[in-house]
Coordinates of C-alpha atoms and ligand atoms in Angstrom, one line a residue:
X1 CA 102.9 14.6 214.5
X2 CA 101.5 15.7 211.2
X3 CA 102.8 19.2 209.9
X4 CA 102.0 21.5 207.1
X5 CA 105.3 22.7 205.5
X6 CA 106.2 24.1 202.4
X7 CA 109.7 25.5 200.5
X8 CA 109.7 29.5 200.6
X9 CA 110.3 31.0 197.4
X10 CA 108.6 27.6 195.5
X11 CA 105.1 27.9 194.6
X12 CA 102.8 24.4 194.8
X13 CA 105.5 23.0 197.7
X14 CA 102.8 22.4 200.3
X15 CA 103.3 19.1 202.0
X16 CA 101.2 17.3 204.8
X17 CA 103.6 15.2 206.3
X18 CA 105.0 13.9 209.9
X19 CA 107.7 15.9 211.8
X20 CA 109.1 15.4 215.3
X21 CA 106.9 16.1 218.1
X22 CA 108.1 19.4 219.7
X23 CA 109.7 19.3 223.3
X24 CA 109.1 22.3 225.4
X25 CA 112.2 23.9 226.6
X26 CA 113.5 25.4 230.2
X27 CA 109.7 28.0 230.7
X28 CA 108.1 26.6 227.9
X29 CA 104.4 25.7 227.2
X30 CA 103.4 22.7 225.1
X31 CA 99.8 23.8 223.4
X32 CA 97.5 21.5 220.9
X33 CA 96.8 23.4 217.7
X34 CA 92.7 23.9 217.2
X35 CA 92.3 25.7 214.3
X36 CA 94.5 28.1 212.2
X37 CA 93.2 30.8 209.8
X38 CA 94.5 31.5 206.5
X39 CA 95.5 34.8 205.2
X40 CA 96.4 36.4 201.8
X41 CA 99.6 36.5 203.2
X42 CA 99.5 33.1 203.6
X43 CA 98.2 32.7 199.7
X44 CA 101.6 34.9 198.7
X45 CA 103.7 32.3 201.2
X46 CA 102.1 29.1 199.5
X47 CA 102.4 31.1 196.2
X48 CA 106.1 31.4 197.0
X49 CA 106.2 34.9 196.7
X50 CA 106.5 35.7 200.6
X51 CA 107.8 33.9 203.3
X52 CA 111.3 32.5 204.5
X53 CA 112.0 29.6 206.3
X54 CA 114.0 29.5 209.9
X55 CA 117.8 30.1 210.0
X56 CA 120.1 26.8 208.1
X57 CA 116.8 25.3 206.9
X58 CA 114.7 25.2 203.4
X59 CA 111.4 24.4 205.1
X60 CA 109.0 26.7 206.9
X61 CA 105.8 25.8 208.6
X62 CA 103.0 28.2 207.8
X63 CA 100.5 29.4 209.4
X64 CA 100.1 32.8 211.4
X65 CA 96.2 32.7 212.9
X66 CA 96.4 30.3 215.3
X67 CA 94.1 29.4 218.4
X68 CA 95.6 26.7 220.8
X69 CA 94.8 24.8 224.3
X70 CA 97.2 24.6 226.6
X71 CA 99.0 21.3 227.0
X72 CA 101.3 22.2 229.8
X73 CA 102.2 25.1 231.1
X74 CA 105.6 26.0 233.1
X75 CA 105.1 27.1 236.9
X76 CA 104.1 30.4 237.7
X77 CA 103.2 31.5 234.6
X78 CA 99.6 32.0 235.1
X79 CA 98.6 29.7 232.3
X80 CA 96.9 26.6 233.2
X81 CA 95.9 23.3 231.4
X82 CA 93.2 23.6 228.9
X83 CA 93.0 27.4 229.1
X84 CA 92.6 28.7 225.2
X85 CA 95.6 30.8 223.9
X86 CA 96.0 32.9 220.9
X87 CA 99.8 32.9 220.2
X88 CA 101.2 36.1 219.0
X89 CA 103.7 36.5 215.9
X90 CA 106.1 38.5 215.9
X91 CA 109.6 38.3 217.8
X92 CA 112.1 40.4 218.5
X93 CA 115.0 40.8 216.6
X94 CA 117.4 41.1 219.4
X95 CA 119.6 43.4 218.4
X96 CA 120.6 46.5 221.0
X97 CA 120.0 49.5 218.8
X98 CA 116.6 48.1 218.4
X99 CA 114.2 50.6 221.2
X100 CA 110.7 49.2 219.9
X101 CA 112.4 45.1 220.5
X102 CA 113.7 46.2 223.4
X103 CA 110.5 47.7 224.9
X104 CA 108.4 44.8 224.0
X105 CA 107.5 46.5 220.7
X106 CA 108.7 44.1 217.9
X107 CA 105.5 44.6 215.5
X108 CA 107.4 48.7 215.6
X109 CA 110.7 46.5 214.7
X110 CA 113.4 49.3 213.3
X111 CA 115.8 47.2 212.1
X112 CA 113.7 45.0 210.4
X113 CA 115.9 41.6 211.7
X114 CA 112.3 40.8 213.1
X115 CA 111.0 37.1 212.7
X116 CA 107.4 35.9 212.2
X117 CA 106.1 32.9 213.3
X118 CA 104.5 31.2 210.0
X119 CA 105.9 33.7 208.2
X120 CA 109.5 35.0 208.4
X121 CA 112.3 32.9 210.0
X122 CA 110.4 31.0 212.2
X123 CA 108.3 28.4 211.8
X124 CA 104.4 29.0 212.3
X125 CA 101.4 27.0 213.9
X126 CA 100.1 24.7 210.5
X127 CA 100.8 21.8 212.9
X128 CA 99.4 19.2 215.6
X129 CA 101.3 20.7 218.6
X130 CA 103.9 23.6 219.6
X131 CA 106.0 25.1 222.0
X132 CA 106.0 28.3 223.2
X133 CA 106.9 31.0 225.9
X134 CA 104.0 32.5 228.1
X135 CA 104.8 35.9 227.3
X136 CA 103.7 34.7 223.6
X137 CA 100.8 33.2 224.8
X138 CA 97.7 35.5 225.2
X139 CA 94.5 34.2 226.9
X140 CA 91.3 34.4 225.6
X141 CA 88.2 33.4 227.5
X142 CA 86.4 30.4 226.5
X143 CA 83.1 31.9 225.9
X144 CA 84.7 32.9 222.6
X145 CA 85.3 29.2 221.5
X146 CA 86.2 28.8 217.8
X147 CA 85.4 32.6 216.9
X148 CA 88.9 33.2 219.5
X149 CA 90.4 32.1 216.1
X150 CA 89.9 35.5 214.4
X151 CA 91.9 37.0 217.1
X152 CA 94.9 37.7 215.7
X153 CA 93.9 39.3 212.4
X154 CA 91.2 41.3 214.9
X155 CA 94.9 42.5 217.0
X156 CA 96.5 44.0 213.7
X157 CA 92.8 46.4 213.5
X158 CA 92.8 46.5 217.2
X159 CA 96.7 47.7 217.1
X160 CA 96.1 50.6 214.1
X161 CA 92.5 51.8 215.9
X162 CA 94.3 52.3 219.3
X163 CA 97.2 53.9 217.5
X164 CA 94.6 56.6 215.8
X165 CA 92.6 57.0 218.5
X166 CA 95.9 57.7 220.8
X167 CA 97.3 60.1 218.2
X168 CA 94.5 62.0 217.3
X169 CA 94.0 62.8 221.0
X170 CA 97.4 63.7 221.4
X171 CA 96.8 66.7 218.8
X172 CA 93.2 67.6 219.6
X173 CA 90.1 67.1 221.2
X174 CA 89.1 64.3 218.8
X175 CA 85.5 63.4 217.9
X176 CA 85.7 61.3 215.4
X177 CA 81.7 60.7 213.8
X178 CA 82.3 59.1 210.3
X179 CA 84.8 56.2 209.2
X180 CA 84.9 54.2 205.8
X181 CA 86.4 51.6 205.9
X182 CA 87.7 50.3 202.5
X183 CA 87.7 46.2 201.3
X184 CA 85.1 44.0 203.0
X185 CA 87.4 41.2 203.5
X186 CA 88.2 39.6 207.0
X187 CA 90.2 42.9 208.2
X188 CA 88.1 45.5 206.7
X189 CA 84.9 43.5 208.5
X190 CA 86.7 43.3 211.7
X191 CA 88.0 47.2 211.1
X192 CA 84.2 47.9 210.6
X193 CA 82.9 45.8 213.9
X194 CA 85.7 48.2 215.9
X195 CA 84.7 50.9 214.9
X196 CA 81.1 50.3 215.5
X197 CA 82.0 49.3 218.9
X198 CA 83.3 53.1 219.4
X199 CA 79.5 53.8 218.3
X200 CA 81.4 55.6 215.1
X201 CA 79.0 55.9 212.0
X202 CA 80.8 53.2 209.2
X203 CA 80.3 53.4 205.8
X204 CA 81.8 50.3 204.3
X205 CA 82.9 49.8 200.6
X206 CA 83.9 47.0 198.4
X207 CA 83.6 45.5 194.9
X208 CA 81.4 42.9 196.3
X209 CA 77.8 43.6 195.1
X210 CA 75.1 45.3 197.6
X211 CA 73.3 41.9 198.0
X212 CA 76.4 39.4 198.7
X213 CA 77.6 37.8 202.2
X214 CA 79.9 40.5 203.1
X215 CA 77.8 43.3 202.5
X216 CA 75.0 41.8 204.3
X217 CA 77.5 40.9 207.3
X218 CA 78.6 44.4 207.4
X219 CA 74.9 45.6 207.7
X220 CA 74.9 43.3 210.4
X221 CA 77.2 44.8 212.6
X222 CA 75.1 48.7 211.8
X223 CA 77.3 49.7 209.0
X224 CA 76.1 51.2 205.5
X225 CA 77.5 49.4 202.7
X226 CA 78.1 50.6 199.3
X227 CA 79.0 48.7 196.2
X228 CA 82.0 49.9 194.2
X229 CA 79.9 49.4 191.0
X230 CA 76.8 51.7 192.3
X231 CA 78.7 54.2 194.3
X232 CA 81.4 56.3 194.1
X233 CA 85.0 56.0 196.5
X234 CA 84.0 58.5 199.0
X235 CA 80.7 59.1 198.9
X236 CA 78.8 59.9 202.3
X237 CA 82.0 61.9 203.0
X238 CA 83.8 63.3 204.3
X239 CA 85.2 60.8 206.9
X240 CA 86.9 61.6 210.0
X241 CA 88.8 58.3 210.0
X242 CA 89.9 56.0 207.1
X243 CA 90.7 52.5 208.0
X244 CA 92.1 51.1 203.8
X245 CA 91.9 47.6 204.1
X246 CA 92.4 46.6 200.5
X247 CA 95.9 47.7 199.7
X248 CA 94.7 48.8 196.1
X249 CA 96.5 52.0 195.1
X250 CA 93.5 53.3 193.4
X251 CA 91.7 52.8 196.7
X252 CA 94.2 54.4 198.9
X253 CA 95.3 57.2 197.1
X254 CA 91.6 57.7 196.1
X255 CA 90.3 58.0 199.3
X256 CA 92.1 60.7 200.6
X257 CA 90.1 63.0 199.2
X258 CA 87.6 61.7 201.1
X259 CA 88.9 62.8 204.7
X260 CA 87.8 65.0 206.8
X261 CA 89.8 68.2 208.1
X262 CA 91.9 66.5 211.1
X263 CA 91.0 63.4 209.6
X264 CA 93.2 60.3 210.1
X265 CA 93.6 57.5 207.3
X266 CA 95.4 54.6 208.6
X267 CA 96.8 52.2 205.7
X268 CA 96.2 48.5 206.5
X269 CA 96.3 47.2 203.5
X270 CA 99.8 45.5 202.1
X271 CA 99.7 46.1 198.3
X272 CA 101.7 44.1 195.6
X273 CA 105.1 45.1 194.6
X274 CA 104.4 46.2 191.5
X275 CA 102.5 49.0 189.5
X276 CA 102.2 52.6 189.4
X277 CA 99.7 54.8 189.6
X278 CA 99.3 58.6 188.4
X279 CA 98.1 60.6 191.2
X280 CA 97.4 64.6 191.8
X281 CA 100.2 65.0 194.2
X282 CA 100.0 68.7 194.5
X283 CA 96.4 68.6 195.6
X284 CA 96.8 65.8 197.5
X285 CA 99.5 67.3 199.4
X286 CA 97.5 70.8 199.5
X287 CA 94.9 68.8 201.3
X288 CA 96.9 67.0 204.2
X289 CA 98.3 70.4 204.5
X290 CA 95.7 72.5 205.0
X291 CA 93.2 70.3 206.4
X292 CA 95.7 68.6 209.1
X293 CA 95.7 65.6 207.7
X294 CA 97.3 62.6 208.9
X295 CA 98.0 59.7 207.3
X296 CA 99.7 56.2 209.1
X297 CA 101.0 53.0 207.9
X298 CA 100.3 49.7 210.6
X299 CA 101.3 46.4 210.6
X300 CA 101.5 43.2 213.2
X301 CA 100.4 44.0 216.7
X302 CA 101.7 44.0 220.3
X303 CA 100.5 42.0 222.9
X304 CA 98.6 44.8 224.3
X305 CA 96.6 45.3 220.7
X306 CA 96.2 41.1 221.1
X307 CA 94.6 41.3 225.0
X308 CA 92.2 44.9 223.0
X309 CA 91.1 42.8 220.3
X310 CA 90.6 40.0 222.8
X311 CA 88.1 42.2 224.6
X312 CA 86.1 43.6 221.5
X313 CA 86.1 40.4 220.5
X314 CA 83.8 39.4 223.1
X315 CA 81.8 42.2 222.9
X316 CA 81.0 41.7 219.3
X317 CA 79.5 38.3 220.7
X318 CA 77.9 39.8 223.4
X319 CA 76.5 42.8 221.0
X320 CA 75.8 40.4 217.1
X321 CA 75.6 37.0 219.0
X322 CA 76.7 34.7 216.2
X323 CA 78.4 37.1 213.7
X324 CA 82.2 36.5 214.7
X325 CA 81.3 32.6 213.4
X326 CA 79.8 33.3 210.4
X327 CA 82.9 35.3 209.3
X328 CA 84.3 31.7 209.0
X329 CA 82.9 30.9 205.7
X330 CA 84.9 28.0 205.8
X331 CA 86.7 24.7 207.8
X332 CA 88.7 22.3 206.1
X333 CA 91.2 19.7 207.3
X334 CA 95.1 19.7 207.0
X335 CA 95.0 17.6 203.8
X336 CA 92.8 19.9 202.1
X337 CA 94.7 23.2 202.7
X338 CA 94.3 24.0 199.2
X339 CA 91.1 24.5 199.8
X340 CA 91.4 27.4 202.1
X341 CA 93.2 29.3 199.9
X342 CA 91.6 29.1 196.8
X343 CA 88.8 31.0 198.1
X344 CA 85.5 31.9 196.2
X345 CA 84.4 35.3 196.3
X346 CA 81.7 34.8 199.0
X347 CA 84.1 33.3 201.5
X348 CA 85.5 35.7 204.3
X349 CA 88.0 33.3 206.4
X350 CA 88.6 29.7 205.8
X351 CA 90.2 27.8 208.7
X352 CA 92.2 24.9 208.8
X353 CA 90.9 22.9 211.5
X354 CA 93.3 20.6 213.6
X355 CA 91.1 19.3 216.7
X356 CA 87.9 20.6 218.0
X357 CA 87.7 23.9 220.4
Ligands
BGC401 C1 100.1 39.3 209.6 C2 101.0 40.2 210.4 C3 102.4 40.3 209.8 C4 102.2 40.7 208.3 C5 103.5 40.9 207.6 C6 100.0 39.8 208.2 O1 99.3 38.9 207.5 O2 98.8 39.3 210.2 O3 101.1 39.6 211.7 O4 103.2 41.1 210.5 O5 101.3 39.8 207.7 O6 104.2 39.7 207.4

């Protein structure tokens, strides 16, 4: 069967090629690939900057964002044939001092011996056909068609909105009424549809100008948008919930001033490894003090944050009929992978496209 695959570590060693067809073991399903987004984690892996290929091997197939049909599915496992799946990608890391592994938690990982599917250790879903266990496997109904394939970037919003929302009640009797939600990419829009679910007020704010696709796709969804260039970080503050999708430390550490007393900024955004930035740490820290400020890191998502995004998911579709598809700015085959990761500044989420949905 045909494969992406590409050498971690090497920049331009992306190869469509044939592998072995994969062979479900003992309470395995076998699923047909449909159509796999690409991330800017991806870009760092096919950049050779991220990534790491499975134990005793050099290779790694990518490829994180995956919607699949089931194939065959093991007894009992409540999966049938043809059902659409979103796989999930973390795994544990198996070792016993690990509490979050052990409680079906590996996106809270402590020992960090996690692996990623596409992404870290194991091999992803850039390919015709996989293997998988069930408890991987979540379903998602087939109303959602090809838009199913935003699910898993939609779980890592779904995951850090739960989390806030759970905290913040745990310490008071939260009302949150404003969010911003920095970067207008495809987690900031999701971030922004979430949020609007909750019936929050969003103010959303990226470089992009006032009149481009994603500032017109997140007035489509009821947010206000404002233009880096025109507005300044924080205006139509303060907000009672950050959501900082763009992982710019000019962004993050300038909105906190932004937030609200009992605020809650949740960082979403994974920055580069290098730079530094002078910041007003003693009034920044004043601030979270006195104002109860909290601020949270998030990454990956449980299954639970996978079956939530699932569900707002389809209520996005139900509520801006249309809007999860447009988000896909573009399709390309598995030759043309290139393609989906140069991205021009208009795009949102390219998918490679294996078979039809
Ligand atoms: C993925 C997450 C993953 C993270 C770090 C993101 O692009 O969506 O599932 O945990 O990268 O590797």
């Amino acid at each position: 069967m045909r494969a992406i695959t590409i050498r971690p570590g090497q920049a331009g060693s992306v190869q469509v090629g044939d592998i072995p067809e994969p062979v479900p073991g003992p309470g395995q399903a076998l699923l047909q690939t449909l159509s796999v987004g690409v991330c800017g984690t991806d870009r760092e892996i096919l950049a050779g900057a991220h990534g790491a290929a499975p134990a005793g091997r050099d290779v790694l197939i990518p490829g994180h964002e995956c919607l699949a049909r089931v194939l065959r599915a093991p007894d009992g496992s409540g999966l049938a044939a043809g059902q659409l799946v979103v796989p999930t990608v973390r795994r544990p890391c198996g070792r016993p001092e690990c509490y979050p592994c052990a409680h079906d938690h590996p996106d809270m990982c402590v020992t960090l011996g996690y692996t990623e599917r596409g992404i870290q250790g194991a091999d992803g879903y850039q390919c015709e056909r996989f293997t998988e266990v069930p408890r991987y496997l979540v379903a998602v109904p087939a109303a959602l068609g090809a838009a199913a394939v935003l699910l898993e970037p939609t779980s890592v919003v779904a995951k850090a909105v739960e989390e806030a929302a759970r905290v913040q009640r745990a310490r008071l009797a939260w009302e949150p009424r404003a969010a911003l939600v920095t970067g207008a990419g495809p987690v900031g829009l999701l971030g922004a549809m979430l949020l609007r679910l909750r019936g929050l007020d969003v103010t959303v704010y990226d470089r992009m100008p006032a009149d481009s696709f994603k500032a017109r796709a997140a007035a489509a969804v009821g947010a206000r948008y404002l233009c880096a260039d025109q507005a300044k970080l924080g205006e139509g503050g303060p907000f009672d919930w950050i959501l900082e999708c763009t992982g710019a430390p000019p962004v993050v550490f300038g909105s906190i001033p932004a937030l609200a007393p009992c605020g809650v900024l949740c960082l979403l955004g994974v920055s580069g490894t290098e730079g530094t930035l002078s910041v007003p740490a003693a009034a920044v820290n004043r601030q979270l003090v006195l104002t109860n400020g909290l601020l949270f890191g998030s990454v990956n998502a449980s299954r639970e944050a996978f079956t939530a995004g699932a569900q707002a998911l389809a209520a996005a579709q139900a509520a801006w009929p249309g809007w999860l598809e447009r988000l896909i700015t573009r399709r390309v085959a598995p030759n043309a992978v290139g393609q989906a990761v140069d991205l021009g500044p208009e795009d949102v989420k390219a998918v490679v496209e294996w078979a039809a949905a």
